Short mmCIF file of C-alpha atoms and ligand atoms in Angstrom, two decimals:
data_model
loop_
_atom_site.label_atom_id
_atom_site.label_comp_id
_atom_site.label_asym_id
_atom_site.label_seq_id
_atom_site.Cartn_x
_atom_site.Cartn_y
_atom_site.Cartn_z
CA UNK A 230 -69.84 9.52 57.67
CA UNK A 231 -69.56 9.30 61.49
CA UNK A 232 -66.53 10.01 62.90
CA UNK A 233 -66.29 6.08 64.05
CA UNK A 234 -67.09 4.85 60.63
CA UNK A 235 -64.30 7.83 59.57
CA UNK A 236 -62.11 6.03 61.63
CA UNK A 237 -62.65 2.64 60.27
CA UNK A 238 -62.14 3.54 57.08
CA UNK A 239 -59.09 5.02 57.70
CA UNK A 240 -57.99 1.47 59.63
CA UNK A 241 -59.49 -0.30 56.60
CA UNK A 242 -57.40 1.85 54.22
CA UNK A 243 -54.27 1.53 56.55
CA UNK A 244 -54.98 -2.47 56.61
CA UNK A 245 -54.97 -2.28 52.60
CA UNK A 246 -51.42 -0.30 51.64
CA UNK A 247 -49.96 -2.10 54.06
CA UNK A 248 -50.48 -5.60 52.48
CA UNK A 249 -51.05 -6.46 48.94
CA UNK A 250 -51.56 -9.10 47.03
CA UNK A 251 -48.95 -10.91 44.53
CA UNK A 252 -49.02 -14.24 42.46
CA UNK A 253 -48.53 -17.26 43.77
CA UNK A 254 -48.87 -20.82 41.88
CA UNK A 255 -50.55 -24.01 43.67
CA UNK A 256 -47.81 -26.92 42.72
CA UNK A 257 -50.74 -29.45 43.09
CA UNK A 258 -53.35 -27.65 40.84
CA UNK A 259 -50.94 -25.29 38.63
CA UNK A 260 -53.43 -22.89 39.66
CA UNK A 261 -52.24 -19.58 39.51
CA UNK A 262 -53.41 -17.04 42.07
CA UNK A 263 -53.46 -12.97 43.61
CA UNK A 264 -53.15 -13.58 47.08
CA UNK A 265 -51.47 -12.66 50.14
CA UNK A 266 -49.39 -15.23 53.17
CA UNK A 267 -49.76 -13.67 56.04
CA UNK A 268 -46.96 -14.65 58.45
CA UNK A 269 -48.12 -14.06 61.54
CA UNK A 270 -51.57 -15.64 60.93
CA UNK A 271 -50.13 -18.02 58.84
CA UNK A 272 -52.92 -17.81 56.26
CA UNK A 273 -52.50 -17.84 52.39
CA UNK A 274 -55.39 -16.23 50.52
CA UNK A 275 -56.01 -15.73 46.77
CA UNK A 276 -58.62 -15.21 44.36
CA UNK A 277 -58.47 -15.63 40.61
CA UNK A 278 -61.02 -15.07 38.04
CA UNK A 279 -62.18 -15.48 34.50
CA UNK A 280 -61.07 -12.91 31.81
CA UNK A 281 -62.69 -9.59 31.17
CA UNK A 282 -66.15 -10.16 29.42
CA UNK A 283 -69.47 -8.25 28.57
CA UNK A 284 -71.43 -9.45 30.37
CA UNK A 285 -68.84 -9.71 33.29
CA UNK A 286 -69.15 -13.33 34.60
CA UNK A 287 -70.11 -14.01 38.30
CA UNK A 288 -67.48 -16.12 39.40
CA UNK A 289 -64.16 -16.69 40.94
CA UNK A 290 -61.59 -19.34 42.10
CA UNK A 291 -60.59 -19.16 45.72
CA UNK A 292 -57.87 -20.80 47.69
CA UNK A 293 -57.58 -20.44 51.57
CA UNK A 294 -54.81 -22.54 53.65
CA UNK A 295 -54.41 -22.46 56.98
CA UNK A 296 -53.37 -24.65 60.34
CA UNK A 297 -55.48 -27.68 60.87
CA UNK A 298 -55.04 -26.72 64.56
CA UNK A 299 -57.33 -23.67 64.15
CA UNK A 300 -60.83 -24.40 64.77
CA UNK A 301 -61.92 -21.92 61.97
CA UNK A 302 -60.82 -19.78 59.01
CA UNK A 303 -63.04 -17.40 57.54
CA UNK A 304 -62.39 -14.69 54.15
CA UNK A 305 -64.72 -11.73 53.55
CA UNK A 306 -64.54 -11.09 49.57
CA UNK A 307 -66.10 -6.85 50.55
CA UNK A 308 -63.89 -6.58 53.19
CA UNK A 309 -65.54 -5.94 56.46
CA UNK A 310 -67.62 -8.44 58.38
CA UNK A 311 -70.83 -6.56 57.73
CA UNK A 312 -72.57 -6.37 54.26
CA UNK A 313 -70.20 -8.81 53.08
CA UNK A 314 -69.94 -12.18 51.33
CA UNK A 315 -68.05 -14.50 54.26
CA UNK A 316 -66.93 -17.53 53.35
CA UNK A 317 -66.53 -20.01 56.72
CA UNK A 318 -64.34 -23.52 56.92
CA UNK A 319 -62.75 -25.77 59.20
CA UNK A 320 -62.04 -29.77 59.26
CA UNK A 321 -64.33 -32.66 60.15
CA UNK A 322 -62.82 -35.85 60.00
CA UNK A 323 -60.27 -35.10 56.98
CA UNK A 324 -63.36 -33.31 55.22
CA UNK A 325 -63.29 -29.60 54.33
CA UNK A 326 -66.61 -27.87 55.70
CA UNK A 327 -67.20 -24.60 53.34
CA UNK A 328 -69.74 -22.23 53.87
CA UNK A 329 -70.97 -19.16 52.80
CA UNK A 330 -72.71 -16.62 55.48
CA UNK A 331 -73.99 -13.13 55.69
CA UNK A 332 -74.62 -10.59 57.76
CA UNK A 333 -75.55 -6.79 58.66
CA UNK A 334 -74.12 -6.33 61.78
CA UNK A 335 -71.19 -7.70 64.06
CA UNK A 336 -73.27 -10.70 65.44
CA UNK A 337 -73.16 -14.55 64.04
CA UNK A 338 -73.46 -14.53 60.73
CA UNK A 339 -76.33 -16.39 59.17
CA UNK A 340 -76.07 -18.35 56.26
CA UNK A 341 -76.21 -16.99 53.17
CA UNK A 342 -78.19 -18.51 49.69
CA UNK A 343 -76.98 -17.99 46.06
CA UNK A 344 -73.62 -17.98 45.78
CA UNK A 345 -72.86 -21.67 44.15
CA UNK A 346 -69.05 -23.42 46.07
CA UNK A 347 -67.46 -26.37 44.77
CA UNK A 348 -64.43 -27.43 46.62
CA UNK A 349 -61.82 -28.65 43.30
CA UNK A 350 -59.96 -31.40 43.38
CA UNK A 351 -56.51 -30.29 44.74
CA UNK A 352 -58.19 -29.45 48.44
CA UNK A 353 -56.69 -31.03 51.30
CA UNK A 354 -57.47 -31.23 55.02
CA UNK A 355 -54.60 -33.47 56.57
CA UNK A 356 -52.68 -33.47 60.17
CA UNK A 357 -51.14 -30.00 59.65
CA UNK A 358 -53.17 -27.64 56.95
CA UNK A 359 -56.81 -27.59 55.83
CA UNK A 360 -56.22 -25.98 51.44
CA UNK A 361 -59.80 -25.22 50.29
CA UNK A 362 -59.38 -23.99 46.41
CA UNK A 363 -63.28 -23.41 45.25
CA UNK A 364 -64.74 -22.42 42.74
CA UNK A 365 -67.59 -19.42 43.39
CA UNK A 366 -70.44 -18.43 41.16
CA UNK A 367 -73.01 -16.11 41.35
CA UNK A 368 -70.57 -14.56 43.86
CA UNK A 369 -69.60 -11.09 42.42
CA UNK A 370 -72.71 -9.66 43.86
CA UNK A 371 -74.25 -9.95 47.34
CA UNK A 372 -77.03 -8.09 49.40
CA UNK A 373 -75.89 -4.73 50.11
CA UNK A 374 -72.40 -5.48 47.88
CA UNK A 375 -70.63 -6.27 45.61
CA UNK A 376 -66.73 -7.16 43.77
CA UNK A 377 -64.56 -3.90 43.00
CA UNK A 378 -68.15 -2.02 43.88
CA UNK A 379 -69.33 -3.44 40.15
CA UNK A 380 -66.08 -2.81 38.25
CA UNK A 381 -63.90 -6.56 37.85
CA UNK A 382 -60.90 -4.34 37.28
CA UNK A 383 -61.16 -2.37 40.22
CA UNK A 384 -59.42 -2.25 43.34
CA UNK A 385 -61.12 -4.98 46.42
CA UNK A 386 -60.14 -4.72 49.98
CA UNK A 387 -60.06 -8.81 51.24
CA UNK A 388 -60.43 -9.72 55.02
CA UNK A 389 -59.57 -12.93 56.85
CA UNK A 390 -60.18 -14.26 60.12
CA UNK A 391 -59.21 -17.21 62.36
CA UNK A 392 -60.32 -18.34 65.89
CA UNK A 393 -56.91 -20.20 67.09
CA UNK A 394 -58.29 -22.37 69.79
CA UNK A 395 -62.44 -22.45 69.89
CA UNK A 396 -63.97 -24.51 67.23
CA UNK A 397 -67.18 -24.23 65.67
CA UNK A 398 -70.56 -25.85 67.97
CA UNK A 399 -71.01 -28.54 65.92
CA UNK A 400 -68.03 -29.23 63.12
CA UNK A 401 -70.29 -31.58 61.38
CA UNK A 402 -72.93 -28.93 60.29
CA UNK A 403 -72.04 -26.33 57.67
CA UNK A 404 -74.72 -23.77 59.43
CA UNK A 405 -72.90 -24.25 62.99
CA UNK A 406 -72.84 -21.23 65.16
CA UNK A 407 -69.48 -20.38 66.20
CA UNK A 408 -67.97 -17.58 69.20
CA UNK A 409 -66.21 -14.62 67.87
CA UNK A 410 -62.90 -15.05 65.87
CA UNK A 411 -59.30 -14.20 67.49
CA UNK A 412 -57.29 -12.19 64.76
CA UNK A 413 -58.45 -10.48 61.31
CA UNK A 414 -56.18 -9.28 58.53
CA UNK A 415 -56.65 -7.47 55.23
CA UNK A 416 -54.79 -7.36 51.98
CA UNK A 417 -55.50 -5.07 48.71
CA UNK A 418 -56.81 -7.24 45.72
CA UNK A 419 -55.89 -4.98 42.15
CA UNK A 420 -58.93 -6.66 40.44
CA UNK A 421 -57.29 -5.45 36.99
CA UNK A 422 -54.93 -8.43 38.21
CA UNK A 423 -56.72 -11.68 38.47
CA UNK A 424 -58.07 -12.45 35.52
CA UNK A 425 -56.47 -15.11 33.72
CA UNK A 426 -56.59 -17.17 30.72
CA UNK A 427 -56.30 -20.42 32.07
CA UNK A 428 -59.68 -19.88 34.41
CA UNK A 429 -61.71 -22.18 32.38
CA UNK A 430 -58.92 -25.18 32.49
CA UNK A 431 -58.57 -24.39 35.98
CA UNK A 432 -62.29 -24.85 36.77
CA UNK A 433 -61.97 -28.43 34.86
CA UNK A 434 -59.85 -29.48 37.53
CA UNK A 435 -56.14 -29.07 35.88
CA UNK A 436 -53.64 -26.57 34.93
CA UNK A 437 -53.29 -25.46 31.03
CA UNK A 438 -50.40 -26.30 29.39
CA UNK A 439 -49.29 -22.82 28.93
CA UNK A 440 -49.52 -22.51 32.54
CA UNK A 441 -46.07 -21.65 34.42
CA UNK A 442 -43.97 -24.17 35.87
CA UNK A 443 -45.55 -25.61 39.29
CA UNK A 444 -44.49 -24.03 42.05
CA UNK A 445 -45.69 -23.99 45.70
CA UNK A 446 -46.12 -21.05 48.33
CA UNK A 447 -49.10 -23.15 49.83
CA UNK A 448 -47.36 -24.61 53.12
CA UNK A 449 -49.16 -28.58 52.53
CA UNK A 450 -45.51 -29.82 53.62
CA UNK A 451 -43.45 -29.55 56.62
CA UNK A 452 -39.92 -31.03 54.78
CA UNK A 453 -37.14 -28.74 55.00
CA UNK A 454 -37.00 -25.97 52.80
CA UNK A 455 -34.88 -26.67 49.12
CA UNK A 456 -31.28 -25.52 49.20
CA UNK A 457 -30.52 -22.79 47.08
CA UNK A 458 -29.31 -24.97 43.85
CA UNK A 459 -32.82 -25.92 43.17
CA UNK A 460 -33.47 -22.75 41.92
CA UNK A 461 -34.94 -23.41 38.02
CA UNK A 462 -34.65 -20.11 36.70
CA UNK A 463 -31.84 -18.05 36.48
CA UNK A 464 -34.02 -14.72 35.96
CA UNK A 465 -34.91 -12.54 39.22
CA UNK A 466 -38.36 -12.36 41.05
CA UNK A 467 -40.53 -8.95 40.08
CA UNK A 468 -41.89 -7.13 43.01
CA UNK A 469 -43.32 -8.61 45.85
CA UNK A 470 -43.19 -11.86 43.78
CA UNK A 471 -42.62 -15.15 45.36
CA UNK A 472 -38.36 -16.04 45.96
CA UNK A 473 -38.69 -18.85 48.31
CA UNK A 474 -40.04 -21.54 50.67
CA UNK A 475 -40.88 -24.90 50.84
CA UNK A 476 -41.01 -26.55 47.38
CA UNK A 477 -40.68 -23.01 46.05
CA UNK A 478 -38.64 -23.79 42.36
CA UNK A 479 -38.87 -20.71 40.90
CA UNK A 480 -36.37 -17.24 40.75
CA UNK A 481 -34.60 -16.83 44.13
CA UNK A 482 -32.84 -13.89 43.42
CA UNK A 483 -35.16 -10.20 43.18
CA UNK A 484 -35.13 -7.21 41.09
CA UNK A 485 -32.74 -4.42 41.54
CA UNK A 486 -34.37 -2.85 44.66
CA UNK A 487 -35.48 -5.74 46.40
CA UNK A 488 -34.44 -8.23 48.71
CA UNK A 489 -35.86 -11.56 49.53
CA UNK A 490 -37.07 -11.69 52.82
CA UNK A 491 -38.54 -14.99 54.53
CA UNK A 492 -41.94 -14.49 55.86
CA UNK A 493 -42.18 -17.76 57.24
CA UNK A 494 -40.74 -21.40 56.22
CA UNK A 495 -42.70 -22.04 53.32
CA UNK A 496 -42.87 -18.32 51.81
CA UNK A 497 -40.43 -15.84 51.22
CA UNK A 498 -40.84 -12.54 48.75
CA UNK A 499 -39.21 -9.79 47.44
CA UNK A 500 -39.99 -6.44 49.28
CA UNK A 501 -38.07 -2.84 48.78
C1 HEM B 206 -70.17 -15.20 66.32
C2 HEM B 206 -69.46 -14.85 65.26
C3 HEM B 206 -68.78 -13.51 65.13
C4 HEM B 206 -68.75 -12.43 65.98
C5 HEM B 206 -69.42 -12.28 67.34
C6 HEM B 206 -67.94 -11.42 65.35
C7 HEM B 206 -67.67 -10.17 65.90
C8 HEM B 206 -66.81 -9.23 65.38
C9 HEM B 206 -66.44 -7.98 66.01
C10 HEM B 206 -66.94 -7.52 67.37
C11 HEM B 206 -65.57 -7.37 65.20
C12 HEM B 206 -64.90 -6.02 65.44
C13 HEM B 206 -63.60 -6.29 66.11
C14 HEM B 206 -62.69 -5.09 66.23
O1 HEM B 206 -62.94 -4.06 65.58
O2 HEM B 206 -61.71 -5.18 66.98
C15 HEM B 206 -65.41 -8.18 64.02
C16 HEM B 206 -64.60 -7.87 62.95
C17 HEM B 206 -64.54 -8.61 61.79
N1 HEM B 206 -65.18 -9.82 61.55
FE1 HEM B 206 -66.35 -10.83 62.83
N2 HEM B 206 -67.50 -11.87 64.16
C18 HEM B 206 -67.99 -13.14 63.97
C19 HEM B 206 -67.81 -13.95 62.87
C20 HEM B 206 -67.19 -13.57 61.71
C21 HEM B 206 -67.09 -14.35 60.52
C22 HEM B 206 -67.69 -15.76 60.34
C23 HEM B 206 -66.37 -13.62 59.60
C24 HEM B 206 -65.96 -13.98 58.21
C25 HEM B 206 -66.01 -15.15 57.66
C26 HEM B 206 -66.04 -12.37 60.24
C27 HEM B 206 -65.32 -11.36 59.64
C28 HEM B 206 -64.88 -10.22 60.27
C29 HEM B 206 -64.00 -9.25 59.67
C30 HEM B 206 -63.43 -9.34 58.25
C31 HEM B 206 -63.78 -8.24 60.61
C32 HEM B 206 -62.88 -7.01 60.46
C33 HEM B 206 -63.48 -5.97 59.55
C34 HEM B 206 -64.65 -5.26 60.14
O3 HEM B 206 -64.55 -4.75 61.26
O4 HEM B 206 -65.67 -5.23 59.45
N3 HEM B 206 -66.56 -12.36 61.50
N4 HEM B 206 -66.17 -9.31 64.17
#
């Protein structure tokens, strides 16, 4: 290792204990995810995958939601901008324009072949938010990468990017060219996390019945925040769990050694 790319590990590793990610539930899908709202972005990120098989599967279930004022969003599933899987969107006239790009250096990515993205039924772009939930396949494994380095129950440093103000050259065209973003984030993905039961119900565009009650930490609505008595359980939120928010339903109270903090108006959760 040089002693730059020493460095930016170190930031990378920095970036990934200081954030990680915890489950959140789409109320519109009853999707249920391992993701991460970052407040002063104000993106929500998850990923959630199939169970545990031999042969491990290839796919995943993303959800990204952020501003419909930014002109674009962007998540890295390796982590960094180079060698990575990069998945690109914005809006174009109510549409959601998904992408997937690669590249080896930090230049304009190209786009990228293989990996197969269907946009499910519960994604929005309206005034306020663009919500892309996709399904990926043939996306565990990219040139020069891969998910958990090979292991699904490993641990997977996720990136995200936004450019506030500059939109994309042309918004109609998937393969636009695009000027630097303005702000990136990481969280740490526990891989030995996201892999739920429900994946194949969730791919056929609805929740399983087993699924847990809807809730929301996905900010599609701008009405004020519930008052405390629509709380509808009485137990407490685990750590780093969910505990408020718009259209949040669930536990508003946290285990001993937490408090709920707000991290913006539609997400609040439990930290020590
Ligand atoms: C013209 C387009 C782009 C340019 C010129 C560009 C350039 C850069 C530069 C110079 C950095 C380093 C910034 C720093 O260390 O302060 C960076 C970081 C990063 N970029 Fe980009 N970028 C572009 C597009 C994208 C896209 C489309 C994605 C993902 C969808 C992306 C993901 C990242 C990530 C995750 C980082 C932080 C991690 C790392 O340094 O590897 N970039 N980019």
């Amino acid at each position: 290792m040089t002693f730059s790319q020493i460095i930016g590990f170190l930031a990378l590793a920095g970036a990934a204990l200081a954030q990680t990610a915890s489950q959140f539930c789409d109320s519109s899908s009853g999707i249920c995810f391992q993701g991460y709202t970052d407040p002063t972005m104000n993106m929500t990120v998850g990923f959630v995958f199939p169970p545990v098989t031999t042969p491990p599967s290839d796919e995943y279930i993303v959800q990204i939601v952020a501003p419909a004022s930014y002109g674009w969003t962007g998540v890295s599933a390796g982590g960094t901008m180079a060698n990575s899987l990069l998945f690109t969107l914005w809006p174009y006239n109510d549409q959601i324009i998904l992408g997937t790009r690669w590249t080896s250096d930090y230049v304009l990515p190209d786009p990228y072949t293989g990996p197969k993205i269907t946009l499910l039924p519960d994604s929005t772009a309206n005034s306020t938010h663009i919500k892309a939930t996709f399904r990926c396949q043939n996306c565990t494994v990219w040139q020069d990468g891969s998910m958990g380095s090979g292991d699904l129950t490993a641990f997977q440093l996720i990136a995200y990017v936004a450019s506030y103000t500059t939109k994309v050259a042309d918004p109609s065209d998937v393969d636009s060219s695009m000027q630097e973003h303005d702000a990136f984030n990481f969280f740490g993905l526990d891989l030995s996390t996201v892999h739920d039961d429900n994946y194949s119900s969730y791919i056929s565009g609805g929740a399983a019945p087993s699924a847990p009650a809807p809730t929301s930490s996905s900010p599609t609505s701008t009405s004020a925040p519930p008052s405390t008595t629509s709380s509808a359980s009485g137990a407490s939120q685990t750590a780093f769990g969910q505990c408020g928010g718009t259209g949040w339903t669930g536990p508003i109270t946290c285990a001993s050694g937490y408090t709920c903090t707000k991290l913006n108006d539609y997400y609040s959760q439990c930290t020590p």
